[in-house]
mmCIF file of C-alpha atoms and ligand atoms in Angstrom:
data_model
loop_
_atom_site.group_PDB
_atom_site.id
_atom_site.type_symbol
_atom_site.label_atom_id
_atom_site.label_comp_id
_atom_site.label_asym_id
_atom_site.label_seq_id
_atom_site.Cartn_x
_atom_site.Cartn_y
_atom_site.Cartn_z
ATOM 1 C CA MET A 1 26.144 -10.892 -24.299
ATOM 2 C CA ASN A 2 23.669 -10.267 -21.456
ATOM 3 C CA SER A 3 24.533 -12.645 -18.598
ATOM 4 C CA ASN A 4 21.847 -11.289 -16.260
ATOM 5 C CA ARG A 5 19.347 -13.784 -14.877
ATOM 6 C CA SER A 6 16.204 -13.590 -16.985
ATOM 7 C CA THR A 7 13.189 -13.001 -14.738
ATOM 8 C CA GLY A 8 9.562 -12.883 -15.806
ATOM 9 C CA VAL A 9 7.005 -10.719 -14.056
ATOM 10 C CA ALA A 10 3.254 -11.245 -14.425
ATOM 11 C CA ILE A 11 0.925 -8.341 -13.639
ATOM 12 C CA LEU A 12 -2.623 -9.131 -12.519
ATOM 13 C CA GLY A 13 -4.685 -6.103 -13.568
ATOM 14 C CA LEU A 14 -3.315 -3.417 -15.842
ATOM 15 C CA GLY A 15 -5.084 -0.399 -14.342
ATOM 16 C CA THR A 16 -3.348 2.805 -13.242
ATOM 17 C CA ILE A 17 -0.962 1.104 -10.812
ATOM 18 C CA GLY A 18 -0.286 -1.975 -12.971
ATOM 19 C CA SER A 19 0.544 0.244 -15.981
ATOM 20 C CA ALA A 20 2.865 2.415 -13.865
ATOM 21 C CA VAL A 21 4.696 -0.732 -12.702
ATOM 22 C CA ALA A 22 5.150 -1.919 -16.320
ATOM 23 C CA ARG A 23 6.440 1.543 -17.310
ATOM 24 C CA LEU A 24 8.901 1.641 -14.406
ATOM 25 C CA ILE A 25 10.231 -1.867 -15.137
ATOM 26 C CA ASN A 26 10.941 -0.705 -18.712
ATOM 27 C CA GLN A 27 12.619 2.509 -17.544
ATOM 28 C CA ARG A 28 14.751 0.935 -14.829
ATOM 29 C CA GLY A 29 15.578 -2.317 -16.644
ATOM 30 C CA ALA A 30 19.171 -1.405 -17.490
ATOM 31 C CA SER A 31 20.108 -0.112 -14.035
ATOM 32 C CA ILE A 32 18.459 -3.115 -12.326
ATOM 33 C CA GLY A 33 20.555 -5.336 -14.595
ATOM 34 C CA GLU A 34 23.725 -3.515 -13.580
ATOM 35 C CA LEU A 35 22.980 -3.357 -9.863
ATOM 36 C CA TYR A 36 21.350 -6.729 -9.259
ATOM 37 C CA GLY A 37 22.158 -8.927 -12.247
ATOM 38 C CA LEU A 38 18.474 -9.361 -13.082
ATOM 39 C CA ASP A 39 16.973 -9.042 -16.546
ATOM 40 C CA LEU A 40 13.432 -8.080 -15.468
ATOM 41 C CA LYS A 41 10.659 -8.218 -18.033
ATOM 42 C CA VAL A 42 6.865 -8.171 -17.932
ATOM 43 C CA THR A 43 6.086 -11.500 -19.576
ATOM 44 C CA ARG A 44 2.383 -12.035 -18.741
ATOM 45 C CA ILE A 45 -0.605 -9.781 -18.025
ATOM 46 C CA LEU A 46 -3.939 -10.897 -16.620
ATOM 47 C CA GLU A 47 -6.652 -8.687 -18.137
ATOM 48 C CA ARG A 48 -10.076 -9.008 -19.698
ATOM 49 C CA GLY A 49 -8.777 -7.958 -23.141
ATOM 50 C CA PRO A 50 -5.587 -6.817 -24.910
ATOM 51 C CA GLU A 51 -6.580 -3.110 -25.251
ATOM 52 C CA ARG A 52 -4.984 -1.985 -21.987
ATOM 53 C CA ALA A 53 -1.701 -3.710 -22.936
ATOM 54 C CA ALA A 54 -1.658 -1.809 -26.220
ATOM 55 C CA ARG A 55 -2.355 1.484 -24.384
ATOM 56 C CA ALA A 56 0.600 0.756 -22.046
ATOM 57 C CA ASP A 57 2.894 -0.010 -25.042
ATOM 58 C CA LEU A 58 3.074 -3.679 -24.092
ATOM 59 C CA PRO A 59 2.662 -6.471 -26.649
ATOM 60 C CA ARG A 60 -0.967 -7.582 -26.858
ATOM 61 C CA ASP A 61 0.052 -11.257 -26.885
ATOM 62 C CA LEU A 62 1.225 -11.022 -23.230
ATOM 63 C CA VAL A 63 -2.416 -10.781 -22.189
ATOM 64 C CA THR A 64 -4.317 -13.773 -20.884
ATOM 65 C CA THR A 65 -7.614 -14.149 -19.056
ATOM 66 C CA SER A 66 -6.408 -17.337 -17.316
ATOM 67 C CA LEU A 67 -4.641 -17.232 -13.947
ATOM 68 C CA ASP A 68 -3.799 -20.938 -14.344
ATOM 69 C CA GLU A 69 -1.859 -20.171 -17.499
ATOM 70 C CA ILE A 70 0.297 -17.708 -15.511
ATOM 71 C CA LEU A 71 0.736 -20.067 -12.556
ATOM 72 C CA SER A 72 1.900 -22.918 -14.782
ATOM 73 C CA ASP A 73 4.329 -20.690 -16.710
ATOM 74 C CA ASP A 74 7.862 -21.532 -15.477
ATOM 75 C CA GLY A 75 9.130 -18.255 -16.942
ATOM 76 C CA VAL A 76 7.103 -16.261 -14.386
ATOM 77 C CA SER A 77 8.942 -15.781 -11.073
ATOM 78 C CA VAL A 78 6.964 -12.874 -9.628
ATOM 79 C CA VAL A 79 3.234 -12.163 -9.667
ATOM 80 C CA VAL A 80 2.353 -8.489 -9.101
ATOM 81 C CA GLU A 81 -1.230 -8.216 -7.869
ATOM 82 C CA THR A 82 -2.767 -4.825 -8.669
ATOM 83 C CA LEU A 83 -6.437 -5.799 -8.920
ATOM 84 C CA GLY A 84 -7.505 -4.252 -5.596
ATOM 85 C CA GLY A 85 -10.414 -5.414 -3.458
ATOM 86 C CA GLU A 86 -10.604 -8.566 -1.366
ATOM 87 C CA SER A 87 -12.116 -10.982 -3.834
ATOM 88 C CA PRO A 88 -10.779 -12.643 -5.922
ATOM 89 C CA ALA A 89 -7.428 -10.993 -5.106
ATOM 90 C CA ALA A 90 -6.810 -12.729 -1.744
ATOM 91 C CA ASP A 91 -7.464 -16.194 -3.214
ATOM 92 C CA TRP A 92 -5.313 -15.418 -6.245
ATOM 93 C CA ILE A 93 -2.442 -14.235 -4.038
ATOM 94 C CA GLU A 94 -2.648 -17.497 -2.072
ATOM 95 C CA ALA A 95 -2.860 -19.599 -5.270
ATOM 96 C CA SER A 96 0.189 -17.785 -6.707
ATOM 97 C CA LEU A 97 2.218 -18.439 -3.537
ATOM 98 C CA LYS A 98 1.177 -22.101 -3.522
ATOM 99 C CA ALA A 99 2.311 -22.333 -7.161
ATOM 100 C CA GLY A 100 5.781 -21.212 -6.047
ATOM 101 C CA LYS A 101 5.571 -17.613 -7.336
ATOM 102 C CA HIS A 102 6.715 -14.635 -5.310
ATOM 103 C CA VAL A 103 3.852 -12.159 -4.846
ATOM 104 C CA VAL A 104 4.131 -8.382 -4.635
ATOM 105 C CA THR A 105 0.978 -6.439 -3.890
ATOM 106 C CA ALA A 106 -0.359 -2.998 -2.966
ATOM 107 C CA ASN A 107 -3.710 -4.484 -1.949
ATOM 108 C CA LYS A 108 -4.354 -3.352 1.629
ATOM 109 C CA GLU A 109 -7.936 -4.643 1.725
ATOM 110 C CA ALA A 110 -7.034 -8.223 0.707
ATOM 111 C CA LEU A 111 -4.051 -8.246 3.075
ATOM 112 C CA SER A 112 -5.688 -6.651 6.086
ATOM 113 C CA LYS A 113 -8.651 -9.051 5.988
ATOM 114 C CA ASN A 114 -6.483 -12.153 5.404
ATOM 115 C CA PHE A 115 -3.156 -11.220 6.988
ATOM 116 C CA ASP A 116 -2.424 -14.421 8.874
ATOM 117 C CA ARG A 117 -3.668 -16.748 6.109
ATOM 118 C CA LEU A 118 -1.537 -15.062 3.430
ATOM 119 C CA GLN A 119 1.598 -14.796 5.585
ATOM 120 C CA ARG A 120 1.188 -18.497 6.413
ATOM 121 C CA ALA A 121 0.863 -19.369 2.709
ATOM 122 C CA ALA A 122 4.111 -17.505 2.007
ATOM 123 C CA HIS A 123 5.985 -19.268 4.821
ATOM 124 C CA GLN A 124 4.685 -22.679 3.773
ATOM 125 C CA SER A 125 5.497 -22.195 0.080
ATOM 126 C CA GLY A 126 8.954 -20.700 0.631
ATOM 127 C CA SER A 127 7.960 -17.853 -1.701
ATOM 128 C CA ALA A 128 7.891 -14.194 -0.728
ATOM 129 C CA LEU A 129 4.778 -12.128 -0.039
ATOM 130 C CA LEU A 130 5.883 -8.499 -0.140
ATOM 131 C CA PHE A 131 3.548 -5.550 0.377
ATOM 132 C CA GLU A 132 5.553 -2.355 1.004
ATOM 133 C CA ALA A 133 3.210 -0.487 -1.394
ATOM 134 C CA SER A 134 0.100 -1.382 0.608
ATOM 135 C CA VAL A 135 0.769 1.187 3.365
ATOM 136 C CA GLY A 136 2.119 4.680 2.770
ATOM 137 C CA GLY A 137 2.525 4.361 -1.031
ATOM 138 C CA GLY A 138 6.150 5.146 -1.866
ATOM 139 C CA ILE A 139 7.373 5.601 1.740
ATOM 140 C CA PRO A 140 9.925 2.914 2.701
ATOM 141 C CA LEU A 141 7.767 2.265 5.749
ATOM 142 C CA LEU A 142 7.802 -1.501 6.267
ATOM 143 C CA VAL A 143 11.530 -1.768 5.650
ATOM 144 C CA SER A 144 12.050 0.787 8.432
ATOM 145 C CA TYR A 145 9.458 -0.950 10.586
ATOM 146 C CA ARG A 146 11.379 -4.234 10.210
ATOM 147 C CA GLN A 147 14.633 -2.589 11.175
ATOM 148 C CA ILE A 148 13.095 -0.950 14.235
ATOM 149 C CA LEU A 149 11.323 -4.169 15.265
ATOM 150 C CA ALA A 150 14.597 -6.082 15.427
ATOM 151 C CA ALA A 151 15.625 -4.033 18.470
ATOM 152 C CA ASN A 152 12.373 -2.629 19.840
ATOM 153 C CA GLN A 153 8.855 -3.289 20.930
ATOM 154 C CA ILE A 154 6.799 -0.725 19.011
ATOM 155 C CA THR A 155 4.474 0.615 21.683
ATOM 156 C CA SER A 156 2.358 3.031 19.665
ATOM 157 C CA LEU A 157 1.960 4.558 16.253
ATOM 158 C CA ARG A 158 -0.129 7.277 14.718
ATOM 159 C CA GLY A 159 -0.232 8.856 11.350
ATOM 160 C CA ILE A 160 -1.816 10.075 8.168
ATOM 161 C CA VAL A 161 -2.212 7.002 5.968
ATOM 162 C CA ASN A 162 -4.683 8.185 3.326
ATOM 163 C CA GLY A 163 -3.571 10.615 0.630
ATOM 164 C CA THR A 164 -7.024 11.435 -0.732
ATOM 165 C CA THR A 165 -8.501 12.582 2.571
ATOM 166 C CA ASN A 166 -5.305 14.427 3.442
ATOM 167 C CA TYR A 167 -5.553 16.282 0.117
ATOM 168 C CA ILE A 168 -9.222 17.147 0.781
ATOM 169 C CA LEU A 169 -8.585 18.368 4.345
ATOM 170 C CA SER A 170 -5.526 20.344 3.159
ATOM 171 C CA GLN A 171 -7.619 22.106 0.490
ATOM 172 C CA MET A 172 -10.359 22.849 3.013
ATOM 173 C CA THR A 173 -7.740 24.267 5.427
ATOM 174 C CA THR A 174 -5.442 26.258 3.136
ATOM 175 C CA ALA A 175 -7.785 27.279 0.281
ATOM 176 C CA GLY A 176 -11.096 27.451 2.176
ATOM 177 C CA ALA A 177 -12.585 24.854 -0.209
ATOM 178 C CA THR A 178 -15.795 23.037 0.636
ATOM 179 C CA PHE A 179 -15.644 19.259 1.058
ATOM 180 C CA ASP A 180 -17.400 18.724 -2.317
ATOM 181 C CA ASP A 181 -15.061 21.066 -4.238
ATOM 182 C CA ALA A 182 -11.956 19.567 -2.641
ATOM 183 C CA LEU A 183 -13.200 16.040 -3.416
ATOM 184 C CA ALA A 184 -13.792 17.010 -7.077
ATOM 185 C CA GLN A 185 -10.196 18.350 -7.254
ATOM 186 C CA ALA A 186 -8.852 15.132 -5.694
ATOM 187 C CA GLN A 187 -10.745 13.144 -8.329
ATOM 188 C CA GLU A 188 -9.356 15.332 -11.137
ATOM 189 C CA LEU A 189 -5.807 14.705 -9.870
ATOM 190 C CA GLY A 190 -6.424 10.944 -9.819
ATOM 191 C CA TYR A 191 -6.096 10.602 -6.018
ATOM 192 C CA ALA A 192 -9.770 9.874 -5.347
ATOM 193 C CA GLU A 193 -11.696 7.113 -7.106
ATOM 194 C CA PRO A 194 -14.936 7.926 -9.000
ATOM 195 C CA ASP A 195 -16.616 6.248 -5.982
ATOM 196 C CA PRO A 196 -14.673 7.855 -3.112
ATOM 197 C CA THR A 197 -16.408 5.954 -0.278
ATOM 198 C CA ALA A 198 -13.415 3.807 0.733
ATOM 199 C CA ASP A 199 -11.253 6.900 1.208
ATOM 200 C CA VAL A 200 -13.657 9.492 2.637
ATOM 201 C CA GLU A 201 -15.389 7.060 5.005
ATOM 202 C CA GLY A 202 -12.046 5.912 6.413
ATOM 203 C CA PHE A 203 -12.104 2.276 5.214
ATOM 204 C CA ASP A 204 -8.811 2.604 3.294
ATOM 205 C CA ALA A 205 -7.076 4.084 6.353
ATOM 206 C CA VAL A 206 -8.496 1.288 8.523
ATOM 207 C CA TYR A 207 -7.066 -1.381 6.183
ATOM 208 C CA LYS A 208 -3.624 0.240 6.349
ATOM 209 C CA LEU A 209 -3.792 0.695 10.124
ATOM 210 C CA SER A 210 -4.842 -2.961 10.462
ATOM 211 C CA ILE A 211 -1.636 -4.033 8.680
ATOM 212 C CA LEU A 212 0.570 -1.752 10.809
ATOM 213 C CA ALA A 213 -1.196 -2.714 14.051
ATOM 214 C CA SER A 214 -0.998 -6.440 13.223
ATOM 215 C CA ILE A 215 2.759 -6.197 12.757
ATOM 216 C CA MET A 216 3.048 -4.174 15.976
ATOM 217 C CA ALA A 217 1.036 -6.748 17.976
ATOM 218 C CA GLY A 218 2.393 -9.854 16.217
ATOM 219 C CA THR A 219 -1.195 -11.031 15.809
ATOM 220 C CA HIS A 220 -3.887 -10.317 13.231
ATOM 221 C CA ILE A 221 -5.806 -7.132 14.075
ATOM 222 C CA HIS A 222 -8.809 -7.423 11.749
ATOM 223 C CA PRO A 223 -10.111 -4.165 10.202
ATOM 224 C CA ASP A 224 -13.550 -4.826 11.733
ATOM 225 C CA SER A 225 -12.023 -4.436 15.206
ATOM 226 C CA ILE A 226 -10.829 -0.888 14.456
ATOM 227 C CA GLU A 227 -13.064 2.081 15.329
ATOM 228 C CA ARG A 228 -13.723 4.165 12.199
ATOM 229 C CA THR A 229 -14.999 7.671 11.468
ATOM 230 C CA GLY A 230 -14.600 9.240 8.008
ATOM 231 C CA ILE A 231 -14.279 12.909 7.035
ATOM 232 C CA THR A 232 -17.646 13.497 5.355
ATOM 233 C CA GLY A 233 -18.919 15.195 8.507
ATOM 234 C CA VAL A 234 -16.022 17.697 8.697
ATOM 235 C CA THR A 235 -17.396 21.171 7.905
ATOM 236 C CA PRO A 236 -15.720 24.492 7.042
ATOM 237 C CA ASP A 237 -16.870 25.641 10.528
ATOM 238 C CA ASP A 238 -14.930 22.750 12.159
ATOM 239 C CA ILE A 239 -11.831 23.734 10.158
ATOM 240 C CA ALA A 240 -12.222 27.412 11.149
ATOM 241 C CA SER A 241 -12.784 26.557 14.811
ATOM 242 C CA ALA A 242 -9.664 24.348 14.872
ATOM 243 C CA SER A 243 -7.671 27.070 13.145
ATOM 244 C CA ALA A 244 -8.790 29.684 15.711
ATOM 245 C CA GLY A 245 -7.360 27.378 18.398
ATOM 246 C CA GLY A 246 -3.996 26.988 16.575
ATOM 247 C CA GLU A 247 -4.901 23.506 15.311
ATOM 248 C CA VAL A 248 -5.596 21.692 12.037
ATOM 249 C CA ILE A 249 -7.870 18.716 11.387
ATOM 250 C CA LYS A 250 -6.238 15.540 10.085
ATOM 251 C CA LEU A 251 -7.590 12.035 9.523
ATOM 252 C CA LEU A 252 -5.402 10.063 11.929
ATOM 253 C CA GLY A 253 -4.915 6.352 12.342
ATOM 254 C CA GLN A 254 -3.743 5.505 15.853
ATOM 255 C CA ALA A 255 -2.772 2.240 17.557
ATOM 256 C CA THR A 256 -1.468 1.688 21.062
ATOM 257 C CA LEU A 257 -0.258 -1.495 22.722
ATOM 258 C CA ILE A 258 -1.798 -1.784 26.197
ATOM 259 C CA GLY A 259 -0.922 -4.875 28.221
ATOM 260 C CA GLY A 260 -0.353 -6.956 25.082
ATOM 261 C CA ALA A 261 -3.644 -5.831 23.469
ATOM 262 C CA VAL A 262 -3.949 -3.229 20.713
ATOM 263 C CA LYS A 263 -6.407 -0.354 20.778
ATOM 264 C CA ALA A 264 -6.783 1.113 17.293
ATOM 265 C CA SER A 265 -8.922 3.806 15.691
ATOM 266 C CA VAL A 266 -9.226 6.007 12.612
ATOM 267 C CA GLY A 267 -10.954 9.380 12.685
ATOM 268 C CA PRO A 268 -10.605 13.136 12.216
ATOM 269 C CA GLU A 269 -8.525 14.674 15.029
ATOM 270 C CA ARG A 270 -7.308 18.141 15.906
ATOM 271 C CA VAL A 271 -3.523 18.393 15.717
ATOM 272 C CA SER A 272 -1.522 21.364 16.995
ATOM 273 C CA ALA A 273 -0.285 23.502 14.088
ATOM 274 C CA ASP A 274 3.229 23.139 15.590
ATOM 275 C CA ASN A 275 3.154 19.349 15.276
ATOM 276 C CA LEU A 276 5.062 17.705 12.419
ATOM 277 C CA LEU A 277 1.883 15.934 11.243
ATOM 278 C CA ALA A 278 0.142 19.291 10.721
ATOM 279 C CA HIS A 279 2.708 20.088 8.021
ATOM 280 C CA VAL A 280 2.075 16.898 6.060
ATOM 281 C CA ARG A 281 -0.127 18.150 3.236
ATOM 282 C CA ASP A 282 -1.906 17.062 0.049
ATOM 283 C CA ASN A 283 -1.274 13.441 -1.002
ATOM 284 C CA TYR A 284 1.579 13.024 1.485
ATOM 285 C CA ASN A 285 1.387 10.505 4.326
ATOM 286 C CA ALA A 286 3.395 10.327 7.542
ATOM 287 C CA VAL A 287 3.602 7.718 10.265
ATOM 288 C CA GLU A 288 5.137 8.234 13.707
ATOM 289 C CA LEU A 289 6.245 5.007 15.400
ATOM 290 C CA VAL A 290 7.393 4.879 18.994
ATOM 291 C CA GLY A 291 9.887 2.145 19.870
ATOM 292 C CA ASP A 292 10.821 1.374 23.474
ATOM 293 C CA SER A 293 14.541 1.854 22.735
ATOM 294 C CA VAL A 294 14.665 4.190 19.754
ATOM 295 C CA GLY A 295 11.808 6.513 20.824
ATOM 296 C CA PRO A 296 9.757 8.300 18.154
ATOM 297 C CA VAL A 297 10.609 7.909 14.461
ATOM 298 C CA VAL A 298 8.669 9.764 11.753
ATOM 299 C CA LEU A 299 8.531 8.538 8.163
ATOM 300 C CA SER A 300 6.921 10.634 5.424
ATOM 301 C CA GLY A 301 6.464 10.717 1.656
ATOM 302 C CA GLN A 302 3.855 10.441 -1.081
ATOM 303 C CA GLY A 303 1.205 8.004 0.086
ATOM 304 C CA ALA A 304 -0.939 7.941 -3.053
ATOM 305 C CA GLY A 305 -0.389 8.125 -6.778
ATOM 306 C CA PRO A 306 0.746 5.616 -9.417
ATOM 307 C CA ASP A 307 4.442 6.482 -9.554
ATOM 308 C CA PRO A 308 5.215 6.399 -5.795
ATOM 309 C CA THR A 309 3.242 3.144 -5.522
ATOM 310 C CA ALA A 310 5.074 1.625 -8.503
ATOM 311 C CA SER A 311 8.362 2.642 -6.851
ATOM 312 C CA ALA A 312 7.546 0.545 -3.769
ATOM 313 C CA ILE A 313 6.314 -2.362 -5.908
ATOM 314 C CA LEU A 314 9.443 -2.463 -8.046
ATOM 315 C CA SER A 315 11.658 -2.332 -4.935
ATOM 316 C CA ASP A 316 9.711 -5.320 -3.579
ATOM 317 C CA ILE A 317 10.121 -7.228 -6.872
ATOM 318 C CA VAL A 318 13.888 -6.813 -6.609
ATOM 319 C CA GLU A 319 13.754 -7.724 -2.890
ATOM 320 C CA ALA A 320 11.770 -10.906 -3.649
ATOM 321 C CA LEU A 321 14.335 -12.009 -6.202
ATOM 322 C CA THR A 322 17.434 -11.166 -4.206
ATOM 323 C CA SER A 323 16.782 -11.467 -0.451
ATOM 324 C CA GLY A 324 15.139 -14.847 0.177
ATOM 325 C CA ALA A 325 12.850 -13.248 2.813
ATOM 326 C CA SER A 326 9.271 -14.548 2.875
ATOM 327 C CA SER A 327 7.771 -11.259 4.132
ATOM 328 C CA ASN A 328 8.640 -7.569 4.528
ATOM 329 C CA VAL A 329 8.217 -7.987 8.263
ATOM 330 C CA PRO A 330 8.769 -10.693 10.868
ATOM 331 C CA TRP A 331 5.662 -12.864 11.349
ATOM 332 C CA LYS A 332 5.323 -15.982 13.497
ATOM 333 C CA VAL A 333 3.305 -18.783 11.889
HETATM 334 N N1 HSE B 401 -6.764 5.776 -2.089
HETATM 335 C C1 HSE B 401 -5.520 5.657 -1.434
HETATM 336 C C2 HSE B 401 -5.132 6.968 -0.774
HETATM 337 C C3 HSE B 401 -4.485 5.229 -2.414
HETATM 338 O O1 HSE B 401 -5.719 7.993 -1.117
HETATM 339 O O2 HSE B 401 -4.261 7.013 0.086
HETATM 340 C C4 HSE B 401 -3.195 4.753 -1.816
HETATM 341 O O3 HSE B 401 -3.385 3.640 -0.999
#
């Protein structure tokens, strides 16, 4: 007899990431049962129609078009939000928390624009809002951030937080590709969206930096307050000129705490070829944090792609059900 606690998961949006999460829950079900005593199952899916459920080998009758139906279902403990975009995702995250569901999300845009409001909703509801997958894909970044924050003031951070642009710049640097050819390859590999604006113009990196900078400052750093330059203006001549000087071009997000205020920016920067960040290639991300006691710490791994993202989401689902924490990181409300 299975004595594990039966736990329903609802997925809002069964696109690439949502499907990867469902697949991973199926694959890891037995070991999660053994390690944590949880019998995790996808029990509801919010989608326009049942076709995507069938394609992901999930029963078609799990699909509903009604969020209210999910929120009033006592069998659902965790809502996984993989819709993307700010609206309606931010409101649906808040409604799920208010309905007493834990929420796990990879949605950096909804979070970065509504960070304080959503953290507050989690604290007030007693449910968890966990978002490890929103920054750095599969890198256990926020869990490390939390550990460092317990003993340090983080004074600065910088890093590569967008896999698509890092892939494009890597191809331009190592294979001599043009921007357009490298972008087409990134789209073929599923890193870049059919409309790549959010990645190549730096918006995605700004959303992620906003989340990291907000945690660093302990106050909401809105994405609109972050300086932004994308990579569409980077030419093969720029790459060659950097290379001649022993440097490579990377899209860097940077934030520094100066007298209690944060200065943050995203843009293409020259990095010495000897620097660790210069060796972070393709869809990999890396973030260097500097703590006042620990000094610099570098965290790296795959920052884009369905499987690394699903890895972080599933870890957060287990965390929500086992830890009792209301957030991945400390936040004063
Ligand atoms: N478009 C994002 C990237 C996906 O390329 O990094 C992961 O957030």
